[in-house]
GROMACS .gro file of C-alpha atoms in nm:
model
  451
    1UNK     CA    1 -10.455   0.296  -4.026
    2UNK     CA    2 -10.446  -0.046  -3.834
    3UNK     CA    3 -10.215  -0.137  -3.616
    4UNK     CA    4 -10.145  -0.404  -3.819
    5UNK     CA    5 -10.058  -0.219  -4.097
    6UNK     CA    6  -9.821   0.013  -3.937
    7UNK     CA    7  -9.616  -0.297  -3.861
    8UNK     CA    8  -9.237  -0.286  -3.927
    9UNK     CA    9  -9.046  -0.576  -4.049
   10UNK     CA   10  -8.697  -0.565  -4.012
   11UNK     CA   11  -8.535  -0.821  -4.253
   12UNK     CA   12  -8.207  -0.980  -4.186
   13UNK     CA   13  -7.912  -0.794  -4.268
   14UNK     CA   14  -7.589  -0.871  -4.480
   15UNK     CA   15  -7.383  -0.929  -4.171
   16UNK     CA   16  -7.097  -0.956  -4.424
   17UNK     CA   17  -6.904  -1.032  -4.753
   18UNK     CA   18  -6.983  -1.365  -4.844
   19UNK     CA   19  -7.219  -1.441  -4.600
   20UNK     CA   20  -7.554  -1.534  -4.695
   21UNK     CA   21  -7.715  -1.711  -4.403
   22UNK     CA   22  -7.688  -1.685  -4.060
   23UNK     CA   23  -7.817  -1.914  -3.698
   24UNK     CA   24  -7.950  -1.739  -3.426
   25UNK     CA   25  -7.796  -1.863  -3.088
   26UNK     CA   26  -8.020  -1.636  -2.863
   27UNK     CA   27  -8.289  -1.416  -2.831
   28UNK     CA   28  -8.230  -1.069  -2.637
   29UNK     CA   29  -8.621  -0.983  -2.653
   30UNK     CA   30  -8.968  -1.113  -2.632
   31UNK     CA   31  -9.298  -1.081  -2.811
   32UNK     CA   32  -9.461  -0.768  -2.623
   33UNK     CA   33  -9.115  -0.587  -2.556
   34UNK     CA   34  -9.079  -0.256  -2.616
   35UNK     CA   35  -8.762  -0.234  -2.781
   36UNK     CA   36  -8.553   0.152  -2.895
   37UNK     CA   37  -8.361   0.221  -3.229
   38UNK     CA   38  -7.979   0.051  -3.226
   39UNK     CA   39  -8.139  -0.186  -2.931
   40UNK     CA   40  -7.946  -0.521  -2.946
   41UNK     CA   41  -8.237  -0.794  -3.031
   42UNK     CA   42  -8.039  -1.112  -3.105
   43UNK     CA   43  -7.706  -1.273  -3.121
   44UNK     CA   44  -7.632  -1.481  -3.411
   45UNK     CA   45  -7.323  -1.692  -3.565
   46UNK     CA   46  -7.229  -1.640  -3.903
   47UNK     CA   47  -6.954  -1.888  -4.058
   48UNK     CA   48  -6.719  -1.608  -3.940
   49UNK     CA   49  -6.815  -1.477  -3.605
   50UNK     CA   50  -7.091  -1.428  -3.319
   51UNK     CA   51  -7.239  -1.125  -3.326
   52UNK     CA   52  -7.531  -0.886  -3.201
   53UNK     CA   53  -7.821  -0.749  -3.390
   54UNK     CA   54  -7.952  -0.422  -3.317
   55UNK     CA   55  -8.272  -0.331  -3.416
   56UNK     CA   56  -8.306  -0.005  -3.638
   57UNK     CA   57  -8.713   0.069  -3.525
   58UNK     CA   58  -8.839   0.110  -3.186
   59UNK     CA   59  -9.160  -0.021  -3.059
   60UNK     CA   60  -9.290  -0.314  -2.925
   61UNK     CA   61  -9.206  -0.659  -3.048
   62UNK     CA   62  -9.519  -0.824  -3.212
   63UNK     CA   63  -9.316  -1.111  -3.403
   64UNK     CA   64  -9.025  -1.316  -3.358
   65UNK     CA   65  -8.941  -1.475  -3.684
   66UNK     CA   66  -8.748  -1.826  -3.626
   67UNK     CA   67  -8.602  -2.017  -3.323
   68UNK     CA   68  -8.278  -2.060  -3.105
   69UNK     CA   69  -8.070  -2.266  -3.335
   70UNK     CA   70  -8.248  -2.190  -3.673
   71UNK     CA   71  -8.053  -2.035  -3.957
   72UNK     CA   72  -8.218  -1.776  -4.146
   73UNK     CA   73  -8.097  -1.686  -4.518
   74UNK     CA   74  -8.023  -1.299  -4.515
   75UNK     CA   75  -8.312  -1.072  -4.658
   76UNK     CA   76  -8.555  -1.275  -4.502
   77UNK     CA   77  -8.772  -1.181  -4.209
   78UNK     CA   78  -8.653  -1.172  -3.868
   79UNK     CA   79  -8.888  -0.961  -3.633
   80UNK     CA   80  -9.187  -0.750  -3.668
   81UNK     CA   81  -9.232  -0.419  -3.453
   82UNK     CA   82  -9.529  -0.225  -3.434
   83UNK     CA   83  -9.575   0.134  -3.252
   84UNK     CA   84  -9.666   0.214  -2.892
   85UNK     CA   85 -10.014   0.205  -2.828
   86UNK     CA   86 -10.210   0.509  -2.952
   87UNK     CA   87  -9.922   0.508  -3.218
   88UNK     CA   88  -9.676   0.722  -3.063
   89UNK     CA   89  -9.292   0.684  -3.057
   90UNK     CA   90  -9.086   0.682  -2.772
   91UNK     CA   91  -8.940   1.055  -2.738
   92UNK     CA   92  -8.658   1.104  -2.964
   93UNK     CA   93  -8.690   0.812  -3.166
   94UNK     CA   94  -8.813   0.801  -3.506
   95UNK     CA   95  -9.008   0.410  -3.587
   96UNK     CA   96  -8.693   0.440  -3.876
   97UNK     CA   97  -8.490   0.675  -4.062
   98UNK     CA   98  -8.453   0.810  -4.413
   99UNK     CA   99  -8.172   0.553  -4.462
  100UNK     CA  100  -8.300   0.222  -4.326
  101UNK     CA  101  -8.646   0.374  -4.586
  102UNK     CA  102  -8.376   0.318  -4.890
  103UNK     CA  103  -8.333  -0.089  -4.667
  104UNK     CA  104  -7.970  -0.077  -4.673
  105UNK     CA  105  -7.703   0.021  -4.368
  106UNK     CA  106  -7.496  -0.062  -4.086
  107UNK     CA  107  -7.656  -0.182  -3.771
  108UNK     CA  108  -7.413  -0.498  -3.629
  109UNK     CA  109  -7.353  -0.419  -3.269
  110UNK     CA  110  -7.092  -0.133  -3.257
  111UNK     CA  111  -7.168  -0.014  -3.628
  112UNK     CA  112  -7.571   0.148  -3.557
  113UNK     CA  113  -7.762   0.363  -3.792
  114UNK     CA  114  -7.675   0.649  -3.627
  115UNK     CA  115  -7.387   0.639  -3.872
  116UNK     CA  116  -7.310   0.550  -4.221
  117UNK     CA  117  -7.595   0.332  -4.414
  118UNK     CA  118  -7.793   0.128  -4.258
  119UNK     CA  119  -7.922  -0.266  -4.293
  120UNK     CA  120  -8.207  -0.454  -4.197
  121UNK     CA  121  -8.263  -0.696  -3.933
  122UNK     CA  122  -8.432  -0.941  -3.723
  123UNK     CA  123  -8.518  -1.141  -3.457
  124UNK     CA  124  -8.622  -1.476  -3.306
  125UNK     CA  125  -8.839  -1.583  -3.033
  126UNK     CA  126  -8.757  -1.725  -2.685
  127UNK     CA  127  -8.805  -2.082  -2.652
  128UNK     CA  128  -9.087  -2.037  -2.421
  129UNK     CA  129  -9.274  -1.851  -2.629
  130UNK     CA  130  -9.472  -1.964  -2.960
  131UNK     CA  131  -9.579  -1.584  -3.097
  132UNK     CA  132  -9.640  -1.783  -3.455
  133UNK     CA  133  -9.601  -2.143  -3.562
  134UNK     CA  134  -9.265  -2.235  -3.720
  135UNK     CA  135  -9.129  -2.445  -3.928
  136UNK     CA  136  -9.016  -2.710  -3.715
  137UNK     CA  137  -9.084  -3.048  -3.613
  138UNK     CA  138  -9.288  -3.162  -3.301
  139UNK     CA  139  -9.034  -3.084  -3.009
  140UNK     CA  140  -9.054  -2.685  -3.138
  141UNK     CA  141  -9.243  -2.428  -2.889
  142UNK     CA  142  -9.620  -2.442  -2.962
  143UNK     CA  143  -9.574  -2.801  -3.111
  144UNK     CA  144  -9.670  -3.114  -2.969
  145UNK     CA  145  -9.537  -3.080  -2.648
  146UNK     CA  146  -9.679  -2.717  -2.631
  147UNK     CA  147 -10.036  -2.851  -2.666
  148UNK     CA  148  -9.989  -3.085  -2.394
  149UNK     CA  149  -9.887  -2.881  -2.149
  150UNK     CA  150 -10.164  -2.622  -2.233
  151UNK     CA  151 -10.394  -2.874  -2.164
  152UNK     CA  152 -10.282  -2.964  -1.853
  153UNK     CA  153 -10.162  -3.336  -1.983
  154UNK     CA  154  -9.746  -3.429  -1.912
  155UNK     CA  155  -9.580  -3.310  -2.167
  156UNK     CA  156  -9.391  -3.627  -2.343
  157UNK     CA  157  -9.036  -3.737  -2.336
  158UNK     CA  158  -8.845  -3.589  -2.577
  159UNK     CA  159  -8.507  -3.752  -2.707
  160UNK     CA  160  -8.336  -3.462  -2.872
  161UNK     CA  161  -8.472  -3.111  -2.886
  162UNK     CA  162  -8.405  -2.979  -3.217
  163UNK     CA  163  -8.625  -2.659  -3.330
  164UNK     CA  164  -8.432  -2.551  -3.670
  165UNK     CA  165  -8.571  -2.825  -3.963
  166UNK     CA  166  -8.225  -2.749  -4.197
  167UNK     CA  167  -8.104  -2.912  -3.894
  168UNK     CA  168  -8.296  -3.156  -3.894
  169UNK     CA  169  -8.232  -3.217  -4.248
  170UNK     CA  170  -7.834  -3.234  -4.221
  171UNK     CA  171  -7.885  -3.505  -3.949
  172UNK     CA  172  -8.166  -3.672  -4.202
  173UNK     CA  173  -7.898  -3.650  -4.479
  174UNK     CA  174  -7.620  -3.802  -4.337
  175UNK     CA  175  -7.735  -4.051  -4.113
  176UNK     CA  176  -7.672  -3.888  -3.762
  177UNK     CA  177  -7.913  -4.005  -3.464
  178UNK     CA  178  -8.023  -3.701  -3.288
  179UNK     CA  179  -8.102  -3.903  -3.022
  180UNK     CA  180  -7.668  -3.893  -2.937
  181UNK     CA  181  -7.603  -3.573  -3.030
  182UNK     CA  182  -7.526  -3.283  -2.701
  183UNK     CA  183  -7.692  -3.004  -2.765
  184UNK     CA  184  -7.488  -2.623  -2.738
  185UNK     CA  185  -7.760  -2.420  -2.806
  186UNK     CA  186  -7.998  -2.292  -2.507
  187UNK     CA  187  -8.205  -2.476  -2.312
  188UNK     CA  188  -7.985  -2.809  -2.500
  189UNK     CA  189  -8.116  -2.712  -2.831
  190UNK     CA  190  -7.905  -2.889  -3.108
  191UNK     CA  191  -7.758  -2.687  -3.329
  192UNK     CA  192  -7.605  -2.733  -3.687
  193UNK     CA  193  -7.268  -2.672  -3.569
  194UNK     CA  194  -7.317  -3.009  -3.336
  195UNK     CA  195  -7.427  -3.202  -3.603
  196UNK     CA  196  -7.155  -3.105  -3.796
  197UNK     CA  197  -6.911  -3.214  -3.500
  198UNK     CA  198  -7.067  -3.551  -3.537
  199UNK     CA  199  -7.033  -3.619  -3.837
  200UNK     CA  200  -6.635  -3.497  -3.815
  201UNK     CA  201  -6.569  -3.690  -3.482
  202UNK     CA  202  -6.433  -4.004  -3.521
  203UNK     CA  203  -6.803  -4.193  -3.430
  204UNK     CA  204  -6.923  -4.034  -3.639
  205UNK     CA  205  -6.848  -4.304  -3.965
  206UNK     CA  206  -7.122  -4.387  -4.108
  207UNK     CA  207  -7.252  -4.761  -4.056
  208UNK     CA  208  -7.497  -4.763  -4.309
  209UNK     CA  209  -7.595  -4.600  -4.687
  210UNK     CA  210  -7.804  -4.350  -4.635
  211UNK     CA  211  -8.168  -4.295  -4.715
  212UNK     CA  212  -8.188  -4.256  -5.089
  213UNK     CA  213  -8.510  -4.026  -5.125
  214UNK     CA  214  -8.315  -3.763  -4.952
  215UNK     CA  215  -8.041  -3.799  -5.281
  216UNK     CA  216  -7.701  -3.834  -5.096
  217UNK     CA  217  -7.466  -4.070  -5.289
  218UNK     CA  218  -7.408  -4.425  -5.087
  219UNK     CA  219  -7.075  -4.399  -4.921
  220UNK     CA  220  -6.837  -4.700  -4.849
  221UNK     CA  221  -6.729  -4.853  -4.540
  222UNK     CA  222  -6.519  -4.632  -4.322
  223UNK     CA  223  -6.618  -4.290  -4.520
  224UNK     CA  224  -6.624  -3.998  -4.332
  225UNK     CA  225  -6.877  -3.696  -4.469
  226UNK     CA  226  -6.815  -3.391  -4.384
  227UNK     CA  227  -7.054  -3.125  -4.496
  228UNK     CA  228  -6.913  -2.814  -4.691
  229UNK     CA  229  -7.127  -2.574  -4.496
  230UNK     CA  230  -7.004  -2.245  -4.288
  231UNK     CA  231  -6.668  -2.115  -4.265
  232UNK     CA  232  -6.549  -2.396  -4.443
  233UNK     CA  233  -6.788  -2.313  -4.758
  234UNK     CA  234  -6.692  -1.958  -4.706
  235UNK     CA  235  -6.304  -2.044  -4.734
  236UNK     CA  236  -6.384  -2.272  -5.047
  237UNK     CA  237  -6.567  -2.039  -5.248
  238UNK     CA  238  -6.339  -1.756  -5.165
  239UNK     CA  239  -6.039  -1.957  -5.290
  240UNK     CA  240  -6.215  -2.087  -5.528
  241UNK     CA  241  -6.323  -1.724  -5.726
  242UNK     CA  242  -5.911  -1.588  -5.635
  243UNK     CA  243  -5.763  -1.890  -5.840
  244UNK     CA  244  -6.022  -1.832  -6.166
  245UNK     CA  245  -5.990  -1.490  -6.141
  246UNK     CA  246  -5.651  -1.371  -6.047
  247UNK     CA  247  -5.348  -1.468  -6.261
  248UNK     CA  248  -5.112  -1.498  -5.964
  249UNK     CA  249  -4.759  -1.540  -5.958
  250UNK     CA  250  -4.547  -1.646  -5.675
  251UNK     CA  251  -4.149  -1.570  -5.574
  252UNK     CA  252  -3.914  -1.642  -5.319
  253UNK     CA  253  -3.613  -1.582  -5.117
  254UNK     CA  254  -3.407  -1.749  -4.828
  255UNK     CA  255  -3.322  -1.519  -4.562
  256UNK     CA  256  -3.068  -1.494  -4.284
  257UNK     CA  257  -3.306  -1.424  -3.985
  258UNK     CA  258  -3.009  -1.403  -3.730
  259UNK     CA  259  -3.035  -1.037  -3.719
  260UNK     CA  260  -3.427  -1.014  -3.703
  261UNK     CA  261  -3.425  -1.254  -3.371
  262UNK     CA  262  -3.155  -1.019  -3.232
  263UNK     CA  263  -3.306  -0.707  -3.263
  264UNK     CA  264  -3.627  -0.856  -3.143
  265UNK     CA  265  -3.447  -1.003  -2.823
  266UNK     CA  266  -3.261  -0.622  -2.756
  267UNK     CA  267  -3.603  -0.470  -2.791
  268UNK     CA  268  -3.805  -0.709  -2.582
  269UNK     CA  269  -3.540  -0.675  -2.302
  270UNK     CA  270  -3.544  -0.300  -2.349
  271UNK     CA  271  -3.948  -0.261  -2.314
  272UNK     CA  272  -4.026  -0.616  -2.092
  273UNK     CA  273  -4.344  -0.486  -2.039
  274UNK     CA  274  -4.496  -0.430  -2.397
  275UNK     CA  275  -4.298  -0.698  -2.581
  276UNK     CA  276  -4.271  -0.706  -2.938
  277UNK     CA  277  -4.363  -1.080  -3.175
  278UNK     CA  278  -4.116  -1.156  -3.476
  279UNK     CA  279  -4.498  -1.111  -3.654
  280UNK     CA  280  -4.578  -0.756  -3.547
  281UNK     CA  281  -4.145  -0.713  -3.736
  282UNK     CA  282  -4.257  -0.876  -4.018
  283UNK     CA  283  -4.578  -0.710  -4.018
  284UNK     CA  284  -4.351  -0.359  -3.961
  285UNK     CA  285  -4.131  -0.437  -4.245
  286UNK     CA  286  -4.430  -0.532  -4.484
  287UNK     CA  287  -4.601  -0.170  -4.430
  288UNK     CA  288  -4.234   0.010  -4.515
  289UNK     CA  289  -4.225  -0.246  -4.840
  290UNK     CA  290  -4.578  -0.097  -4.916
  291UNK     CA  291  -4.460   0.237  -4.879
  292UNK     CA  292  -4.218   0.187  -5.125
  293UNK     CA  293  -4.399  -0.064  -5.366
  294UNK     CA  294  -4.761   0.099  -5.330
  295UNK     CA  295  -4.865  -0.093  -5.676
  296UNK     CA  296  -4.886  -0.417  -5.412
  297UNK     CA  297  -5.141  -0.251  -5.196
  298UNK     CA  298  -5.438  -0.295  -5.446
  299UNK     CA  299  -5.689  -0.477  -5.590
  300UNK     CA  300  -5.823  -0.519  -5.947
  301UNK     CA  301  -6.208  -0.349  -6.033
  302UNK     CA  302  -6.320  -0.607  -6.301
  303UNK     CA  303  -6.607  -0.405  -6.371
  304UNK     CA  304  -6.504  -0.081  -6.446
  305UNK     CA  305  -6.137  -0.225  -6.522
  306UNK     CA  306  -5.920  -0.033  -6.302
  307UNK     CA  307  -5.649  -0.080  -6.070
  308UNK     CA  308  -5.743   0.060  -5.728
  309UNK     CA  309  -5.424   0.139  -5.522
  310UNK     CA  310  -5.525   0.144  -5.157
  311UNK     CA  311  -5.498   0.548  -4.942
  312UNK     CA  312  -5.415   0.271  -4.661
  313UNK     CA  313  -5.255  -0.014  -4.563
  314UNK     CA  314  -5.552  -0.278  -4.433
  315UNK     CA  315  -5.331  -0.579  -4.318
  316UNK     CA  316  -5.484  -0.884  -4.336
  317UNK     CA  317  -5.295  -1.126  -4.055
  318UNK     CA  318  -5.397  -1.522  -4.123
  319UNK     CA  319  -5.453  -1.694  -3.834
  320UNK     CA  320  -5.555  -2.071  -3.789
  321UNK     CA  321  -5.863  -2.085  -3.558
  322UNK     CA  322  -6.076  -2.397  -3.453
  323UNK     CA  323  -6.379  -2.250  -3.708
  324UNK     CA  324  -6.094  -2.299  -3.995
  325UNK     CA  325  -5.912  -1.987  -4.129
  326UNK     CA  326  -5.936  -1.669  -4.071
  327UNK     CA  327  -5.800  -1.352  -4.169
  328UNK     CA  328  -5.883  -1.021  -3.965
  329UNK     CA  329  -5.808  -0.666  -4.087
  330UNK     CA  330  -5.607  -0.429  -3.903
  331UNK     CA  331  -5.748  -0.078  -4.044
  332UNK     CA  332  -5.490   0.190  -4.132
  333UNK     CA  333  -5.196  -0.017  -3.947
  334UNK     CA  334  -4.961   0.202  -4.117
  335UNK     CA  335  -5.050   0.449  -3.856
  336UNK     CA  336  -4.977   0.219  -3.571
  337UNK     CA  337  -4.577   0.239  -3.444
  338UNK     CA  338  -4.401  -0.094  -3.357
  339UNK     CA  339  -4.519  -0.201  -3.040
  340UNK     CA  340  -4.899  -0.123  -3.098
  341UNK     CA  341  -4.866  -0.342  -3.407
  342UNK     CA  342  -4.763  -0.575  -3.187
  343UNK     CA  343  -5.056  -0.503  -2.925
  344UNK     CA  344  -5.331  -0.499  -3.197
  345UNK     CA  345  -5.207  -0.832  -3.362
  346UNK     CA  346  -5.245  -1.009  -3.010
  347UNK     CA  347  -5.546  -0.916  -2.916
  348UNK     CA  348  -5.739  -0.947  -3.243
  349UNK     CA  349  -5.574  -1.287  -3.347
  350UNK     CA  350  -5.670  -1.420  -2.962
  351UNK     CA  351  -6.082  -1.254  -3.056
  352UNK     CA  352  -6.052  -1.453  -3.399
  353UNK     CA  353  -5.939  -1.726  -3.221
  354UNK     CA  354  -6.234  -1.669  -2.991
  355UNK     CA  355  -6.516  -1.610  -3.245
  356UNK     CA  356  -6.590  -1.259  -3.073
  357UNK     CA  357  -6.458  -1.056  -3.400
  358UNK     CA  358  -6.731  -0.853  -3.601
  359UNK     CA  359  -6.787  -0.933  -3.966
  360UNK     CA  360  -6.646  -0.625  -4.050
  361UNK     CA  361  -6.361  -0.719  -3.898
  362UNK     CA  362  -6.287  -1.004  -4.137
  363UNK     CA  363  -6.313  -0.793  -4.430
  364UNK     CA  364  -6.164  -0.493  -4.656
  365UNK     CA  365  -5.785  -0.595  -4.610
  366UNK     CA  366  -5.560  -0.447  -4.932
  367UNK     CA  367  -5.290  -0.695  -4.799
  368UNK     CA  368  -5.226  -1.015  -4.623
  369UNK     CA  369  -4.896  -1.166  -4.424
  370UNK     CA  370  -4.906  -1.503  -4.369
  371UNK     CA  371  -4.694  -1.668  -4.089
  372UNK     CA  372  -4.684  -2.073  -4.239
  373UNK     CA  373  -4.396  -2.121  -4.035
  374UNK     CA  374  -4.601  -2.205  -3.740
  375UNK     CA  375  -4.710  -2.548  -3.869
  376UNK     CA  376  -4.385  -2.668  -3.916
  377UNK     CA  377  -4.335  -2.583  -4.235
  378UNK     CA  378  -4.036  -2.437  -4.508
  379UNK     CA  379  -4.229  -2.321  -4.807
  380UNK     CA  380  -4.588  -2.243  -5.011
  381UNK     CA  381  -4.724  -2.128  -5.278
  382UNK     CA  382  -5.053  -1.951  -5.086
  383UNK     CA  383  -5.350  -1.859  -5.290
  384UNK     CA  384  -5.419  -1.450  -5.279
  385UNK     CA  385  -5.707  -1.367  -5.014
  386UNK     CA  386  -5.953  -1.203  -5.301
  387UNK     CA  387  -5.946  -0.908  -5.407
  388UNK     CA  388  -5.663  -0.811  -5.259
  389UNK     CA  389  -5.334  -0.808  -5.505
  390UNK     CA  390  -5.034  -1.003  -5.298
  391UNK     CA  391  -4.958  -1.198  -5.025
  392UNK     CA  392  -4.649  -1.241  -4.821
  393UNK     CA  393  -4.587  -1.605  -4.618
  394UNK     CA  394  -4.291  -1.667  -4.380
  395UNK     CA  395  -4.199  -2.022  -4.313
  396UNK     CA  396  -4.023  -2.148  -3.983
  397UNK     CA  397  -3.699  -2.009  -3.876
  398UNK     CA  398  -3.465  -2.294  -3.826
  399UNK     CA  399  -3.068  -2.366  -3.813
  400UNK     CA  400  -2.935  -2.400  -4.115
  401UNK     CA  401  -2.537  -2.321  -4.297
  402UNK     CA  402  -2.498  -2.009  -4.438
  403UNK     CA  403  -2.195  -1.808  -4.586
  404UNK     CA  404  -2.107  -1.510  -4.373
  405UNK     CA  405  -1.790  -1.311  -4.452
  406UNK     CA  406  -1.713  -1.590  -4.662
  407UNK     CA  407  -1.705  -1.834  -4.368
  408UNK     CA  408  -1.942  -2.124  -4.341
  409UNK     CA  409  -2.178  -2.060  -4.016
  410UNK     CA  410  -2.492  -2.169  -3.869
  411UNK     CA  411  -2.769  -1.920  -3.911
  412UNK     CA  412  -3.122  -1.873  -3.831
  413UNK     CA  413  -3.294  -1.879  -4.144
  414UNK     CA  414  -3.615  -1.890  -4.263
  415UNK     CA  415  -3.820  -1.897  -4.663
  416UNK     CA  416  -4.025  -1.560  -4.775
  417UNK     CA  417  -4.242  -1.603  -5.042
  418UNK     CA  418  -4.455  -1.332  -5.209
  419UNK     CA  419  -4.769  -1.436  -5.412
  420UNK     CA  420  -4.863  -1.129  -5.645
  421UNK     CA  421  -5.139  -1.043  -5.916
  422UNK     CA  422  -4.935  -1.021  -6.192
  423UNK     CA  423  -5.251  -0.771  -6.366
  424UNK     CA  424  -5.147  -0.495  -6.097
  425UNK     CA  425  -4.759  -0.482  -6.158
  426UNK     CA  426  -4.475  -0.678  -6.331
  427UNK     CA  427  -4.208  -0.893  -6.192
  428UNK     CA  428  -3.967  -0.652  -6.142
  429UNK     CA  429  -4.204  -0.475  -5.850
  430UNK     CA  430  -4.300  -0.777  -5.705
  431UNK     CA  431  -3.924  -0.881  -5.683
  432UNK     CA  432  -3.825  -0.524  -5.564
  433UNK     CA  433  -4.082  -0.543  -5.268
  434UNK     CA  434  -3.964  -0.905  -5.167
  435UNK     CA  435  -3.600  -0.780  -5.213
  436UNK     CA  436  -3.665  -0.531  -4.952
  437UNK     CA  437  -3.848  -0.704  -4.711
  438UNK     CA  438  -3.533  -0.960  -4.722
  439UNK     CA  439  -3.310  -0.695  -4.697
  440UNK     CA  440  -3.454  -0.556  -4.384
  441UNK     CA  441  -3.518  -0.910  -4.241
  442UNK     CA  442  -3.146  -0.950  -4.272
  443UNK     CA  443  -3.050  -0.624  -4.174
  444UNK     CA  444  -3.313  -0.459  -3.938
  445UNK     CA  445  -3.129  -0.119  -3.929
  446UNK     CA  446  -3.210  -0.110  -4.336
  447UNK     CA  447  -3.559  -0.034  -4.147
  448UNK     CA  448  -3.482   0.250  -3.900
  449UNK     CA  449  -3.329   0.425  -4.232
  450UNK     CA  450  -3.667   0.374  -4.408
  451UNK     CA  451  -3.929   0.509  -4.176
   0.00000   0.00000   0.00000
């Protein structure tokens, strides 16, 4: 047996629901590396986060399979390992094992194949190095420029260095000049996501229609196109598929916060040093609502038709970030007591924020709170993060008149609003669960008696 044919290619992996492409930002390895199982071979960006690929096979790197800001569709190749020479594995490590044989599992950077299944995945060259041609115009390594210099000529000028062609296309496709677009990627490559910033900066509007026998629409004066690509295609579709397939029904309630801010305030004076957000409260109060109303924390099995109610409470937290929104999981926050709520939701809102959160970070809640309030706002109607089966928002707290005792006062008060499936429970669940989420709001020692 060949060499050749003992060749491994690792394909590129579902890095995660929804997500069916992914660009690689940079190359960890070389062609002629020698490279060991769960290695970490490449960091790409998905539409929901930067992450690194480890390689399931050891061996040495023949192939890198695309370029420093291409985007490869998932299943497709990525690298191509072959053995040691003479055919032998480095001690202890097997070229692959029985699961990544079945081509399925877990190998993302902190999830390896040591451990539950496993996926396939790739890799891309370095810029200096051409191991193959790719499919990319003239300024890509081993192009035009790569002749040149291997013939001892000046390489010439290049205006914009662009190696991915879907890039190239986007650019093509809506009229942007490469030629005044800054580069992110390494070595100044252009990336999608800059062309994409074009086009949504303000000179960006495009001056003239553009080329028909690429089949965009003409636009008029002033139009600004903005491509439905990435996170933002990821948070259309999703939306999209809740609203034609969930029958969802939303209810709400005006609550006297007073009482919420207080107790926040006594325990934030009490523990200055691990203080507490009005969130992590909320987010408190929603897990002892669960408790009670476990119907909530569920989701609907189409296919088998079932109603799966969740062992554990997977709270999704919303969180505006400059990719568009976001919602990471906490796992099993049920478990977690008041204050390391309040940790967790800092730090993994500030590594959304950030773009450093794992795919599988972003997915599996059972149940979402959404904090509205922060953009100014009283009220929604928010559309269910599929599959899960409800969603609680909170609008901003502000002054308002309220009866207390029967006497008119000023109070801090604030909207809750509880989209539901209405497949997983009736209205008088729903209302129960919002009722005592109020309650406690109102009266945060309603909470100490339920946990």
């Amino acid at each position: 047996m060949t060499i050749v044919e003992r060749t491994q290619v690792f394909l590129l992996p579902d890095l995660g629901e929804g997500l069916s492409e992914a660009e690689i930002v940079e190359w960890r390895v070389a062609v002629g590396d020698v490279v060991t199982v769960d290695q970490s071979v490449v960091e790409v960006e998905t539409a929901k986060a930067v992450v690194d690929v480890p390689c399931p096979y050891a061996g040495r790197v023949v192939t890198l399979h695309g370029a420093a800001g291409e985007v490869r569709p998932v299943g497709q190749p990525l690298i191509t390992i072959a053995p040691l020479d003479g055919g032998d594995e480095p001690a202890g490590h097997a070229t692959y094992r029985e699961e990544e044989r079945a081509g399925s599992g877990n190998v993302l950077i902190g999830y390896g194949t040591g451990h539950g299944t496993a996926t396939r995945r790739r890799r891309r060259p370095r810029l200096a190095v051409a191991p193959e041609p790719l499919d990319a115009g003239p300024t890509a390594s081993g192009g035009a420029s790569g002749a040149a210099a291997a013939s001892g000529d000046p390489a010439p000028p290049v205006a914009a260095l662009v190696i991915s062609p879907i890039v190239r296309r986007l650019a093509r496709e809506h009229g942007v000049d490469l030629d005044t677009v800054r580069g992110t990627g390494p070595g100044g490559v252009i990336r999608r996501a800059d062309v994409e910033a074009a086009l949504t900066a303000p000179a960006a509007r495009l001056a003239a229609v553009p080329d028909p026998q690429v089949g965009s629409a003409p636009v008029g004066d002033g139009d600004v196109i903005v491509p439905l690509t990435g996170v933002r295609k990821v948070i259309a579709d999703k939306l999209s598929r809740s609203r034609r397939e969930i029958p969802e029904v939303t209810i709400w309630v005006d609550v006297d916060a007073t009482g919420l801010l207080e107790t926040r305030a006594a325990i934030n004076a009490a523990t200055p040093d691990a203080p507490v957000s009005i969130l992590a409260l909320l987010a408190r109060i929603c897990l002892s609502g669960l408790r009670r109303f476990p119907q909530l924390n569920a989701r609907v099995d189409t296919e088998a038709q079932r109603i799966v109610q969740s062992a554990g409470v997977h709270l999704g937290i919303a969180a505006q970030t400059d990719r568009g929104l976001l919602v990471p999981v906490l796992r099993d926050a049920q478990r977690l007591t008041t204050a390391e709520l309040a940790a967790e939701l800092a730090s993994t809102t500030a590594a959304a924020r950030a773009g450093s959160l794992p795919p599988a970070r972003l997915t599996g809640g059972t149940f979402t709170l959404n904090n509205y309030g922060v953009f100014g706002v009283d009220g929604s109607t928010p559309i269910i993060n599929h599959p899960e089966a409800a969603l609680l928002g909170v609008g901003r707290i502000v002054d308002k008149p309220w009866v207390v005792d029967g006497q008119l006062a000023v109070r801090k008060v604030t909207q809750l609003s509880l989209t539901f499936d209405h497949r997983v429970c009736d209205g008088g669940v729903a209302g129960g669960f919002l009722r005592h989420v109020a309650d406690c709001v109102e009266r945060p020692a309603l909470l100490i008696a339920a946990v």
